[in-house]
Amino acid sequence: MSVTTQDPDIPVEPAEPAARGRLDRYFEITRRGSTVKREVLAGLTTFATMAYIVVLNPLIIGTAPDKHGNLLGIAPVAGVTALVAAVMTIMMGVVGRVPFAVATGLGLNAFVAYAVASQMSWAEAMGLVVIEGLIITVLVLTGFRKAVFRAIPAELKAAIAAGIGLFIALIGFVDGGLVRPSTGVPLQLGSGSNGTLHGWPTVVFVVGLLVTGILAARKVKAGVLIGIVATTAFAVIVNALAKPGAAFLDGKPNPDGWRLNVPTLPDPLVQKPDLHLIGHVSFSGFAHVGVMTALLLVFTLVLADFFDVMGTTVGLAKQANLATADGTDMPRLGKVLFVDGVAAVAGGAGSASSATTYVESSSGIADGGRTGLTSVVTGVLFLGALLLTPLVTLVPSEAAGPALVVVGALMIRQVKDIDFTDVGVAVPAFLTMTLMPFTYSITNGIGAGFISWVVIRAAQGKARQIHPLMWAVAIAFVIYFGINLVKAVTGVS
């Protein structure tokens, strides 16, 4: 095997004949077994499954007051959310050359809104996000982030990929309304008080799940995208005839309504984006909340972002067949992680919150996306969303959710690479897979897997087989999980 001059760590196959077009050669479309048409359709699929962030992020970031009671506003946050997603996803496609899309990270945005901004101004909160992104970028440039990626045992990487499959399936079930919180048990089926299915939106989700499942089973090209489009069309018809309304009507819960977007043609279709929040950043948060508090907030952001992306990258690389046979590497890994670090900085600088690689990219990969061209298409569509933000609301979560469930079913197949007969492997792998959906966090699942892997392997007398970085990361996760527990036990604020 030859070695590229761009990334000497990664072995690649011999170059394709020069007769191939520039686009093909740059993105290695033919080499990766894809076509331009397939990449474009995959980009459309990825956009369709994650366009909701342009609507959801403003509802989280734009409506949460900072310490002084100030709001960022829904329209301005929608604009910067679409812009950051567009620019960074295109950058991921051009620089990383992988089918990974980038946008504001869910979970991280809630932490910024409710744990960070509640203690300082929004400008200062975004300043901490910028610092977090700079730290992540430095860790990439020093090679530390890539080294950690390579230090993860192959069995844990398979567990991470399978866990992400379970996680995105749960996201799909929740977004689609099939699984909801309950007062008697943590989760229940549907919106009925006794765990029964209710409402037309649920019917839309179930029909969409069956249609998308059939298309995937029959190996229909762009089946996931077709499923989303067909389900959206069905949702528009259902909404016009049954008029179930939104999840909240006149400020009151409507459990049988559409959970996020009501599938109606918006008016107006085109709207000038409000981008005045760009550069609305301050680094004086350390002075207002204290150095230790600010450092703890930054540490939490860094650790969550670092391993959320690590897990997502592992899962997507394996799904797209970009990982090496032993699962320890992938083409252009350093550049992929670098773009993600820059995305965190961009998210903070744009007041959209930290941007990160999106697990929903798996939907485009399931539709055949294998190269950065998929990401470029997705990014261009986000550019269009800057002007067509209202049109993004046409696709309800009940139409996008089925795609995530089907993709989750495809990703769970990674469990075949885990030796469950070895308890020292089985327990960490099981914790990794289950805690991702159970705690709604990729980071929590990875943390539990790392800690349990190190402890159990050491207890088995295999301490020398554990990579030093695994020890270091496990200790970092002990601090991550334990710091608030210690505070609660000791009463220290």
Short mmCIF file of C-alpha atoms in Angstrom, two decimals:
data_model
loop_
_atom_site.label_atom_id
_atom_site.label_comp_id
_atom_site.label_asym_id
_atom_site.label_seq_id
_atom_site.Cartn_x
_atom_site.Cartn_y
_atom_site.Cartn_z
CA MET A 1 0.00 0.00 0.00
CA SER A 2 1.12 3.53 -0.74
CA VAL A 3 0.95 6.49 1.57
CA THR A 4 -0.56 9.88 0.80
CA THR A 5 1.58 12.99 1.12
CA GLN A 6 -1.35 14.84 2.71
CA ASP A 7 -1.78 12.56 5.70
CA PRO A 8 1.23 10.22 6.00
CA ASP A 9 -0.29 8.27 8.89
CA ILE A 10 -3.04 6.78 6.73
CA PRO A 11 -2.47 3.91 4.29
CA VAL A 12 -4.52 4.13 1.10
CA GLU A 13 -4.99 2.19 -2.09
CA PRO A 14 -3.05 3.11 -5.25
CA ALA A 15 -4.29 6.24 -7.01
CA GLU A 16 -7.01 6.02 -9.66
CA PRO A 17 -6.16 6.66 -13.32
CA ALA A 18 -5.72 10.35 -14.20
CA ALA A 19 -8.53 10.03 -16.74
CA ARG A 20 -11.13 10.38 -14.02
CA GLY A 21 -12.67 13.81 -13.47
CA ARG A 22 -11.30 16.27 -10.94
CA LEU A 23 -14.36 15.95 -8.71
CA ASP A 24 -14.06 12.18 -8.71
CA ARG A 25 -10.33 12.26 -8.01
CA TYR A 26 -10.55 14.88 -5.26
CA PHE A 27 -13.31 13.19 -3.31
CA GLU A 28 -12.26 9.65 -4.32
CA ILE A 29 -15.85 8.91 -5.32
CA THR A 30 -15.16 5.89 -7.52
CA ARG A 31 -12.46 4.55 -5.21
CA ARG A 32 -14.93 4.50 -2.35
CA GLY A 33 -17.53 2.70 -4.46
CA SER A 34 -19.92 5.60 -4.94
CA THR A 35 -21.23 7.90 -7.68
CA VAL A 36 -21.90 11.63 -7.89
CA LYS A 37 -25.65 11.00 -8.06
CA ARG A 38 -25.52 8.81 -4.97
CA GLU A 39 -23.48 11.40 -3.08
CA VAL A 40 -25.96 14.17 -3.95
CA LEU A 41 -28.93 12.08 -2.84
CA ALA A 42 -27.09 11.15 0.36
CA GLY A 43 -26.47 14.84 1.05
CA LEU A 44 -30.18 15.51 0.65
CA THR A 45 -30.96 12.69 3.07
CA THR A 46 -28.57 13.96 5.72
CA PHE A 47 -30.00 17.47 5.42
CA ALA A 48 -33.56 16.18 5.71
CA THR A 49 -32.82 14.28 8.92
CA MET A 50 -30.95 17.11 10.66
CA ALA A 51 -32.62 20.27 9.31
CA TYR A 52 -34.69 20.26 12.49
CA ILE A 53 -31.71 21.82 14.30
CA VAL A 54 -32.50 25.13 12.56
CA VAL A 55 -35.85 25.05 14.38
CA LEU A 56 -34.91 23.28 17.61
CA ASN A 57 -31.71 25.16 18.53
CA PRO A 58 -33.49 28.54 18.55
CA LEU A 59 -36.13 27.09 20.88
CA ILE A 60 -33.35 26.13 23.34
CA ILE A 61 -30.76 28.88 22.91
CA GLY A 62 -33.03 31.66 21.76
CA THR A 63 -35.63 31.43 24.53
CA ALA A 64 -33.41 30.84 27.59
CA PRO A 65 -32.61 34.00 29.59
CA ASP A 66 -29.06 34.69 30.73
CA LYS A 67 -28.18 35.87 34.24
CA HIS A 68 -29.46 39.35 33.39
CA GLY A 69 -32.71 38.13 31.84
CA ASN A 70 -31.64 38.85 28.26
CA LEU A 71 -32.71 36.63 25.36
CA LEU A 72 -30.89 35.96 22.09
CA GLY A 73 -34.17 35.57 20.20
CA ILE A 74 -35.51 32.80 17.97
CA ALA A 75 -35.02 34.42 14.54
CA PRO A 76 -31.38 35.50 15.10
CA VAL A 77 -30.42 32.07 16.50
CA ALA A 78 -32.09 30.34 13.54
CA GLY A 79 -29.98 32.41 11.17
CA VAL A 80 -26.62 31.76 12.83
CA THR A 81 -27.49 28.08 13.37
CA ALA A 82 -28.04 27.60 9.63
CA LEU A 83 -24.93 29.63 8.73
CA VAL A 84 -22.58 27.74 11.07
CA ALA A 85 -23.98 24.39 9.91
CA ALA A 86 -23.54 25.40 6.27
CA VAL A 87 -19.98 26.70 6.51
CA MET A 88 -18.63 23.95 8.77
CA THR A 89 -20.34 21.09 6.91
CA ILE A 90 -18.89 22.32 3.62
CA MET A 91 -15.49 22.64 5.32
CA MET A 92 -15.82 19.06 6.62
CA GLY A 93 -16.55 17.88 3.10
CA VAL A 94 -13.73 19.80 1.42
CA VAL A 95 -11.03 19.38 4.09
CA GLY A 96 -12.01 16.14 5.82
CA ARG A 97 -13.51 14.62 2.65
CA VAL A 98 -15.91 12.48 4.67
CA PRO A 99 -19.74 12.33 4.62
CA PHE A 100 -20.04 13.87 8.11
CA ALA A 101 -22.29 16.89 8.62
CA VAL A 102 -21.73 19.51 11.33
CA ALA A 103 -24.20 21.63 13.31
CA THR A 104 -24.95 22.88 16.81
CA GLY A 105 -24.63 19.99 19.24
CA LEU A 106 -27.77 18.97 21.11
CA GLY A 107 -27.06 18.42 24.78
CA LEU A 108 -24.16 20.84 24.62
CA ASN A 109 -26.55 23.64 23.68
CA ALA A 110 -28.82 22.81 26.60
CA PHE A 111 -25.82 22.82 28.95
CA VAL A 112 -24.77 26.22 27.61
CA ALA A 113 -28.29 27.58 27.93
CA TYR A 114 -29.17 26.32 31.40
CA ALA A 115 -25.85 25.78 33.20
CA VAL A 116 -23.56 28.42 31.68
CA ALA A 117 -25.69 31.37 30.55
CA SER A 118 -27.67 31.24 33.78
CA GLN A 119 -24.49 32.34 35.59
CA MET A 120 -23.33 35.08 33.19
CA SER A 121 -24.32 37.02 30.08
CA TRP A 122 -24.93 35.27 26.76
CA ALA A 123 -21.83 36.94 25.30
CA GLU A 124 -19.71 35.59 28.16
CA ALA A 125 -21.26 32.11 27.82
CA MET A 126 -20.36 32.05 24.14
CA GLY A 127 -16.87 33.22 25.09
CA LEU A 128 -16.44 30.04 27.14
CA VAL A 129 -17.65 28.01 24.14
CA VAL A 130 -14.98 29.66 21.99
CA ILE A 131 -12.33 28.80 24.61
CA GLU A 132 -13.58 25.20 24.67
CA GLY A 133 -13.28 25.02 20.90
CA LEU A 134 -9.76 26.44 20.95
CA ILE A 135 -8.70 23.84 23.53
CA ILE A 136 -10.19 21.05 21.39
CA THR A 137 -8.35 22.42 18.34
CA VAL A 138 -5.03 22.53 20.23
CA LEU A 139 -5.55 18.92 21.33
CA VAL A 140 -5.99 18.00 17.66
CA LEU A 141 -2.92 19.93 16.51
CA THR A 142 -0.76 18.26 19.17
CA GLY A 143 -1.96 14.85 18.02
CA PHE A 144 -3.54 14.01 21.38
CA ARG A 145 -7.07 13.60 20.04
CA LYS A 146 -5.92 11.27 17.26
CA ALA A 147 -3.81 9.28 19.73
CA VAL A 148 -6.84 8.72 21.98
CA PHE A 149 -8.87 7.58 18.96
CA ARG A 150 -6.22 4.97 18.17
CA ALA A 151 -5.88 3.85 21.79
CA ILE A 152 -9.52 2.74 22.07
CA PRO A 153 -9.77 -1.08 21.87
CA ALA A 154 -11.55 -2.43 18.79
CA GLU A 155 -14.28 -4.03 20.93
CA LEU A 156 -15.11 -0.70 22.55
CA LYS A 157 -15.21 0.97 19.15
CA ALA A 158 -17.73 -1.62 17.98
CA ALA A 159 -19.75 -1.02 21.16
CA ILE A 160 -19.65 2.74 20.56
CA ALA A 161 -20.98 2.29 17.02
CA ALA A 162 -23.73 -0.05 18.20
CA GLY A 163 -24.58 2.26 21.10
CA ILE A 164 -24.93 5.18 18.73
CA GLY A 165 -27.34 3.05 16.72
CA LEU A 166 -29.48 2.55 19.83
CA PHE A 167 -29.14 6.23 20.70
CA ILE A 168 -30.30 7.59 17.35
CA ALA A 169 -33.11 5.02 17.27
CA LEU A 170 -34.33 6.37 20.63
CA ILE A 171 -34.08 9.91 19.24
CA GLY A 172 -36.23 8.78 16.33
CA PHE A 173 -38.80 7.12 18.59
CA VAL A 174 -39.01 10.17 20.87
CA ASP A 175 -39.10 12.70 18.03
CA GLY A 176 -41.77 10.63 16.34
CA GLY A 177 -43.91 10.49 19.46
CA LEU A 178 -43.93 6.70 19.72
CA VAL A 179 -41.96 6.81 22.99
CA ARG A 180 -42.72 9.52 25.54
CA PRO A 181 -42.00 10.36 29.19
CA SER A 182 -44.50 9.11 31.73
CA THR A 183 -45.42 9.80 35.34
CA GLY A 184 -45.53 6.12 36.33
CA VAL A 185 -42.50 4.80 34.44
CA PRO A 186 -39.55 6.63 32.85
CA LEU A 187 -40.87 6.04 29.32
CA GLN A 188 -44.04 4.71 27.81
CA LEU A 189 -45.60 3.87 24.46
CA GLY A 190 -47.39 6.77 22.79
CA SER A 191 -49.25 9.69 24.30
CA GLY A 192 -52.09 7.83 25.98
CA SER A 193 -52.23 7.92 29.78
CA ASN A 194 -52.02 4.10 29.95
CA GLY A 195 -49.25 3.70 27.38
CA THR A 196 -51.37 3.51 24.24
CA LEU A 197 -50.96 5.05 20.81
CA HIS A 198 -52.89 8.25 20.16
CA GLY A 199 -53.13 10.90 17.49
CA TRP A 200 -52.61 11.27 13.75
CA PRO A 201 -48.93 12.28 14.08
CA THR A 202 -48.26 8.86 15.59
CA VAL A 203 -49.99 7.24 12.62
CA VAL A 204 -47.70 9.23 10.32
CA PHE A 205 -44.63 8.01 12.21
CA VAL A 206 -45.70 4.35 12.13
CA VAL A 207 -46.52 4.48 8.42
CA GLY A 208 -43.21 6.23 7.75
CA LEU A 209 -41.32 3.60 9.75
CA LEU A 210 -42.89 0.76 7.77
CA VAL A 211 -42.34 2.48 4.41
CA THR A 212 -38.69 3.33 5.20
CA GLY A 213 -38.09 -0.16 6.58
CA ILE A 214 -39.48 -1.76 3.43
CA LEU A 215 -37.36 0.48 1.19
CA ALA A 216 -34.23 -0.37 3.20
CA ALA A 217 -35.02 -4.09 3.18
CA ARG A 218 -35.49 -4.05 -0.59
CA LYS A 219 -32.21 -2.11 -0.93
CA VAL A 220 -33.88 0.73 -2.83
CA LYS A 221 -31.34 3.42 -3.70
CA ALA A 222 -31.89 6.59 -1.64
CA GLY A 223 -34.51 4.63 0.29
CA VAL A 224 -34.09 6.71 3.44
CA LEU A 225 -34.59 9.97 1.53
CA ILE A 226 -37.58 8.56 -0.33
CA GLY A 227 -39.03 7.48 3.01
CA ILE A 228 -38.66 10.98 4.46
CA VAL A 229 -40.20 12.66 1.40
CA ALA A 230 -43.10 10.20 1.20
CA THR A 231 -43.81 10.46 4.92
CA THR A 232 -43.68 14.27 4.78
CA ALA A 233 -46.18 14.26 1.90
CA PHE A 234 -48.44 11.97 3.92
CA ALA A 235 -48.05 14.27 6.93
CA VAL A 236 -49.09 17.32 4.89
CA ILE A 237 -52.25 15.49 3.75
CA VAL A 238 -53.04 14.30 7.27
CA ASN A 239 -52.55 17.77 8.70
CA ALA A 240 -54.81 19.33 6.06
CA LEU A 241 -57.61 16.83 6.71
CA ALA A 242 -57.35 16.01 10.43
CA LYS A 243 -55.80 19.26 11.73
CA PRO A 244 -54.20 17.74 14.87
CA GLY A 245 -52.44 21.03 15.67
CA ALA A 246 -49.13 21.62 17.46
CA ALA A 247 -47.91 19.91 20.64
CA PHE A 248 -48.83 23.08 22.50
CA LEU A 249 -52.04 24.95 21.70
CA ASP A 250 -52.65 28.29 23.39
CA GLY A 251 -49.94 27.44 25.91
CA LYS A 252 -51.55 24.12 26.89
CA PRO A 253 -50.13 20.64 26.15
CA ASN A 254 -51.68 18.83 23.20
CA PRO A 255 -50.26 15.27 23.40
CA ASP A 256 -51.89 14.30 20.11
CA GLY A 257 -50.34 17.20 18.17
CA TRP A 258 -47.19 17.50 16.04
CA ARG A 259 -44.17 17.50 18.35
CA LEU A 260 -41.98 20.09 16.60
CA ASN A 261 -42.98 21.21 13.10
CA VAL A 262 -46.56 21.45 11.84
CA PRO A 263 -46.38 20.25 8.20
CA THR A 264 -47.93 23.24 6.43
CA LEU A 265 -46.54 25.35 3.62
CA PRO A 266 -45.11 28.44 5.35
CA ASP A 267 -45.81 32.03 4.39
CA PRO A 268 -43.52 33.64 3.42
CA LEU A 269 -41.30 31.01 1.83
CA VAL A 270 -38.28 33.32 1.68
CA GLN A 271 -37.06 35.34 4.64
CA LYS A 272 -33.94 37.47 5.04
CA PRO A 273 -31.69 35.94 7.73
CA ASP A 274 -30.86 37.87 10.90
CA LEU A 275 -27.12 37.42 11.51
CA HIS A 276 -26.43 40.23 13.97
CA LEU A 277 -25.35 37.75 16.70
CA ILE A 278 -22.10 36.90 14.88
CA GLY A 279 -19.17 38.08 17.00
CA HIS A 280 -21.38 38.70 20.05
CA VAL A 281 -18.71 37.23 22.35
CA SER A 282 -17.02 38.29 25.59
CA PHE A 283 -14.22 36.64 27.56
CA SER A 284 -14.97 38.31 30.88
CA GLY A 285 -16.94 35.37 32.26
CA PHE A 286 -13.96 34.25 34.36
CA ALA A 287 -14.10 37.54 36.28
CA HIS A 288 -17.84 37.35 36.92
CA VAL A 289 -18.22 33.73 38.11
CA GLY A 290 -14.72 33.06 39.42
CA VAL A 291 -11.82 31.25 37.81
CA MET A 292 -12.58 27.82 39.33
CA THR A 293 -16.25 27.88 38.31
CA ALA A 294 -15.39 29.01 34.79
CA LEU A 295 -12.67 26.36 34.48
CA LEU A 296 -15.12 23.66 35.62
CA LEU A 297 -17.65 24.79 33.01
CA VAL A 298 -14.98 24.76 30.29
CA PHE A 299 -13.70 21.34 31.44
CA THR A 300 -17.23 19.92 31.20
CA LEU A 301 -17.71 21.38 27.72
CA VAL A 302 -14.33 20.08 26.52
CA LEU A 303 -14.82 16.55 27.85
CA ALA A 304 -18.38 16.28 26.56
CA ASP A 305 -17.47 17.63 23.11
CA PHE A 306 -14.21 15.64 22.89
CA PHE A 307 -15.80 12.24 23.44
CA ASP A 308 -19.17 12.93 21.88
CA VAL A 309 -17.35 13.60 18.62
CA MET A 310 -14.96 10.70 19.19
CA GLY A 311 -17.87 8.32 19.54
CA THR A 312 -19.74 9.77 16.58
CA THR A 313 -16.62 9.60 14.39
CA VAL A 314 -16.02 5.97 15.33
CA GLY A 315 -19.61 5.00 14.57
CA LEU A 316 -19.85 6.87 11.27
CA ALA A 317 -16.44 5.70 10.06
CA LYS A 318 -17.36 2.07 10.66
CA GLN A 319 -20.75 2.50 9.02
CA ALA A 320 -19.22 4.13 5.94
CA ASN A 321 -16.48 1.47 5.73
CA LEU A 322 -13.85 4.17 6.17
CA ALA A 323 -12.24 2.61 9.24
CA THR A 324 -9.25 0.32 8.84
CA ALA A 325 -9.77 -3.41 9.29
CA ASP A 326 -8.71 -3.31 12.94
CA GLY A 327 -10.86 -0.24 13.58
CA THR A 328 -7.94 1.80 14.89
CA ASP A 329 -7.77 4.42 12.14
CA MET A 330 -9.51 6.10 9.21
CA PRO A 331 -8.43 8.29 6.28
CA ARG A 332 -7.73 11.94 7.10
CA LEU A 333 -8.63 11.47 10.75
CA GLY A 334 -6.51 14.43 11.86
CA LYS A 335 -8.23 16.76 9.42
CA VAL A 336 -11.70 15.51 10.38
CA LEU A 337 -11.02 16.16 14.06
CA PHE A 338 -9.44 19.53 13.25
CA VAL A 339 -12.54 20.71 11.38
CA ASP A 340 -14.68 19.61 14.29
CA GLY A 341 -12.53 21.63 16.69
CA VAL A 342 -12.82 24.70 14.48
CA ALA A 343 -16.59 24.10 14.36
CA ALA A 344 -16.79 24.47 18.13
CA VAL A 345 -15.01 27.83 17.88
CA ALA A 346 -17.29 28.91 15.03
CA GLY A 347 -20.39 27.92 16.96
CA GLY A 348 -19.36 30.07 19.90
CA ALA A 349 -18.30 32.99 17.73
CA GLY A 350 -21.63 32.84 15.91
CA SER A 351 -23.68 32.57 19.15
CA ALA A 352 -25.15 29.28 17.92
CA SER A 353 -23.44 27.23 20.69
CA SER A 354 -20.73 24.63 20.09
CA ALA A 355 -21.03 22.93 16.69
CA THR A 356 -20.06 19.30 16.33
CA THR A 357 -20.18 16.30 13.99
CA TYR A 358 -23.75 15.05 13.72
CA VAL A 359 -24.78 11.48 14.33
CA GLU A 360 -27.65 12.02 11.87
CA SER A 361 -24.98 11.88 9.16
CA SER A 362 -25.56 8.14 9.42
CA SER A 363 -28.79 8.56 7.44
CA GLY A 364 -26.88 9.88 4.42
CA ILE A 365 -24.29 7.14 4.82
CA ALA A 366 -27.10 4.58 4.87
CA ASP A 367 -28.24 6.04 1.53
CA GLY A 368 -24.79 5.45 0.03
CA GLY A 369 -22.83 8.58 0.99
CA ARG A 370 -19.12 7.75 1.20
CA THR A 371 -17.24 10.98 0.46
CA GLY A 372 -17.00 14.64 1.32
CA LEU A 373 -19.26 15.49 -1.61
CA THR A 374 -22.18 14.33 0.52
CA SER A 375 -21.23 16.92 3.15
CA VAL A 376 -20.78 19.66 0.55
CA VAL A 377 -24.33 19.04 -0.70
CA THR A 378 -25.69 19.09 2.84
CA GLY A 379 -23.82 22.33 3.57
CA VAL A 380 -25.13 24.01 0.43
CA LEU A 381 -28.66 23.07 1.46
CA PHE A 382 -28.05 24.72 4.83
CA LEU A 383 -26.98 27.84 2.93
CA GLY A 384 -30.32 27.68 1.19
CA ALA A 385 -31.98 27.29 4.58
CA LEU A 386 -30.62 30.73 5.48
CA LEU A 387 -33.17 32.22 3.09
CA LEU A 388 -35.68 29.38 3.26
CA THR A 389 -35.71 28.92 7.03
CA PRO A 390 -39.52 28.85 7.05
CA LEU A 391 -39.55 25.99 4.50
CA VAL A 392 -37.41 23.84 6.83
CA THR A 393 -40.43 23.67 9.12
CA LEU A 394 -42.35 21.68 6.50
CA VAL A 395 -40.74 18.37 7.54
CA PRO A 396 -42.20 17.25 10.90
CA SER A 397 -40.12 15.19 13.31
CA GLU A 398 -42.64 12.39 12.80
CA ALA A 399 -41.42 12.16 9.19
CA ALA A 400 -37.69 12.33 9.97
CA GLY A 401 -37.85 10.02 13.00
CA PRO A 402 -38.48 6.79 11.05
CA ALA A 403 -35.23 7.31 9.12
CA LEU A 404 -33.26 7.47 12.38
CA VAL A 405 -34.87 4.27 13.68
CA VAL A 406 -34.06 2.35 10.49
CA VAL A 407 -30.48 3.66 10.45
CA GLY A 408 -30.15 2.68 14.12
CA ALA A 409 -31.19 -0.85 13.19
CA LEU A 410 -28.43 -0.91 10.57
CA MET A 411 -25.77 0.36 13.00
CA ILE A 412 -26.58 -2.11 15.77
CA ARG A 413 -25.08 -4.83 13.57
CA GLN A 414 -21.67 -3.79 14.92
CA VAL A 415 -22.31 -6.02 17.96
CA LYS A 416 -21.12 -8.95 15.86
CA ASP A 417 -17.56 -7.72 16.41
CA ILE A 418 -17.84 -7.92 20.22
CA ASP A 419 -16.81 -11.09 22.07
CA PHE A 420 -19.58 -11.34 24.68
CA THR A 421 -18.14 -14.62 25.98
CA ASP A 422 -15.36 -12.58 27.61
CA VAL A 423 -16.99 -10.82 30.57
CA GLY A 424 -14.13 -8.34 30.68
CA VAL A 425 -15.23 -7.21 27.24
CA ALA A 426 -18.97 -7.79 27.62
CA VAL A 427 -19.56 -5.54 30.65
CA PRO A 428 -17.77 -2.42 29.32
CA ALA A 429 -19.35 -2.94 25.89
CA PHE A 430 -22.80 -3.37 27.41
CA LEU A 431 -22.43 -0.25 29.57
CA THR A 432 -21.24 1.73 26.57
CA MET A 433 -24.17 0.66 24.42
CA THR A 434 -26.94 0.99 26.98
CA LEU A 435 -25.97 4.18 28.77
CA MET A 436 -25.92 6.16 25.53
CA PRO A 437 -29.70 5.86 25.00
CA PHE A 438 -30.57 5.50 28.70
CA THR A 439 -28.84 8.79 29.64
CA TYR A 440 -29.37 10.47 26.24
CA SER A 441 -25.63 11.08 25.97
CA ILE A 442 -22.89 9.55 23.84
CA THR A 443 -20.31 10.95 26.27
CA ASN A 444 -21.80 9.16 29.28
CA GLY A 445 -21.76 5.84 27.48
CA ILE A 446 -18.14 6.24 26.41
CA GLY A 447 -17.13 7.32 29.92
CA ALA A 448 -18.73 4.30 31.55
CA GLY A 449 -17.12 2.03 28.97
CA PHE A 450 -13.65 3.49 29.48
CA ILE A 451 -13.76 3.32 33.27
CA SER A 452 -15.18 -0.20 33.43
CA TRP A 453 -12.75 -1.45 30.75
CA VAL A 454 -9.72 -0.22 32.69
CA VAL A 455 -10.95 -1.42 36.10
CA ILE A 456 -12.11 -4.87 34.97
CA ARG A 457 -9.13 -5.54 32.71
CA ALA A 458 -6.76 -4.54 35.52
CA ALA A 459 -8.61 -6.82 37.94
CA GLN A 460 -8.20 -9.64 35.42
CA GLY A 461 -4.45 -9.18 35.60
CA LYS A 462 -4.26 -7.56 32.16
CA ALA A 463 -3.17 -4.09 33.24
CA ARG A 464 -0.16 -4.15 30.92
CA GLN A 465 -2.46 -4.61 27.93
CA ILE A 466 -4.22 -1.32 28.66
CA HIS A 467 -2.93 1.64 26.67
CA PRO A 468 -1.61 4.46 28.91
CA LEU A 469 -4.04 6.89 27.30
CA MET A 470 -6.92 4.64 28.32
CA TRP A 471 -5.79 5.04 31.93
CA ALA A 472 -5.53 8.82 31.55
CA VAL A 473 -8.94 9.16 29.93
CA ALA A 474 -10.56 6.86 32.49
CA ILE A 475 -9.22 9.07 35.28
CA ALA A 476 -10.56 12.16 33.48
CA PHE A 477 -13.99 10.54 33.32
CA VAL A 478 -13.87 9.67 37.02
CA ILE A 479 -13.37 13.39 37.66
CA TYR A 480 -16.11 14.25 35.15
CA PHE A 481 -18.67 11.96 36.79
CA GLY A 482 -17.51 12.41 40.37
CA ILE A 483 -17.01 16.12 40.82
CA ASN A 484 -20.67 16.99 41.27
CA LEU A 485 -21.22 13.86 43.36
CA VAL A 486 -18.47 14.96 45.74
CA LYS A 487 -20.00 18.40 45.93
CA ALA A 488 -23.40 16.94 46.77
CA VAL A 489 -22.01 14.61 49.44
CA THR A 490 -19.76 17.19 51.07
CA GLY A 491 -22.12 20.14 50.67
CA VAL A 492 -19.43 22.21 48.93
CA SER A 493 -20.92 24.63 46.44
#
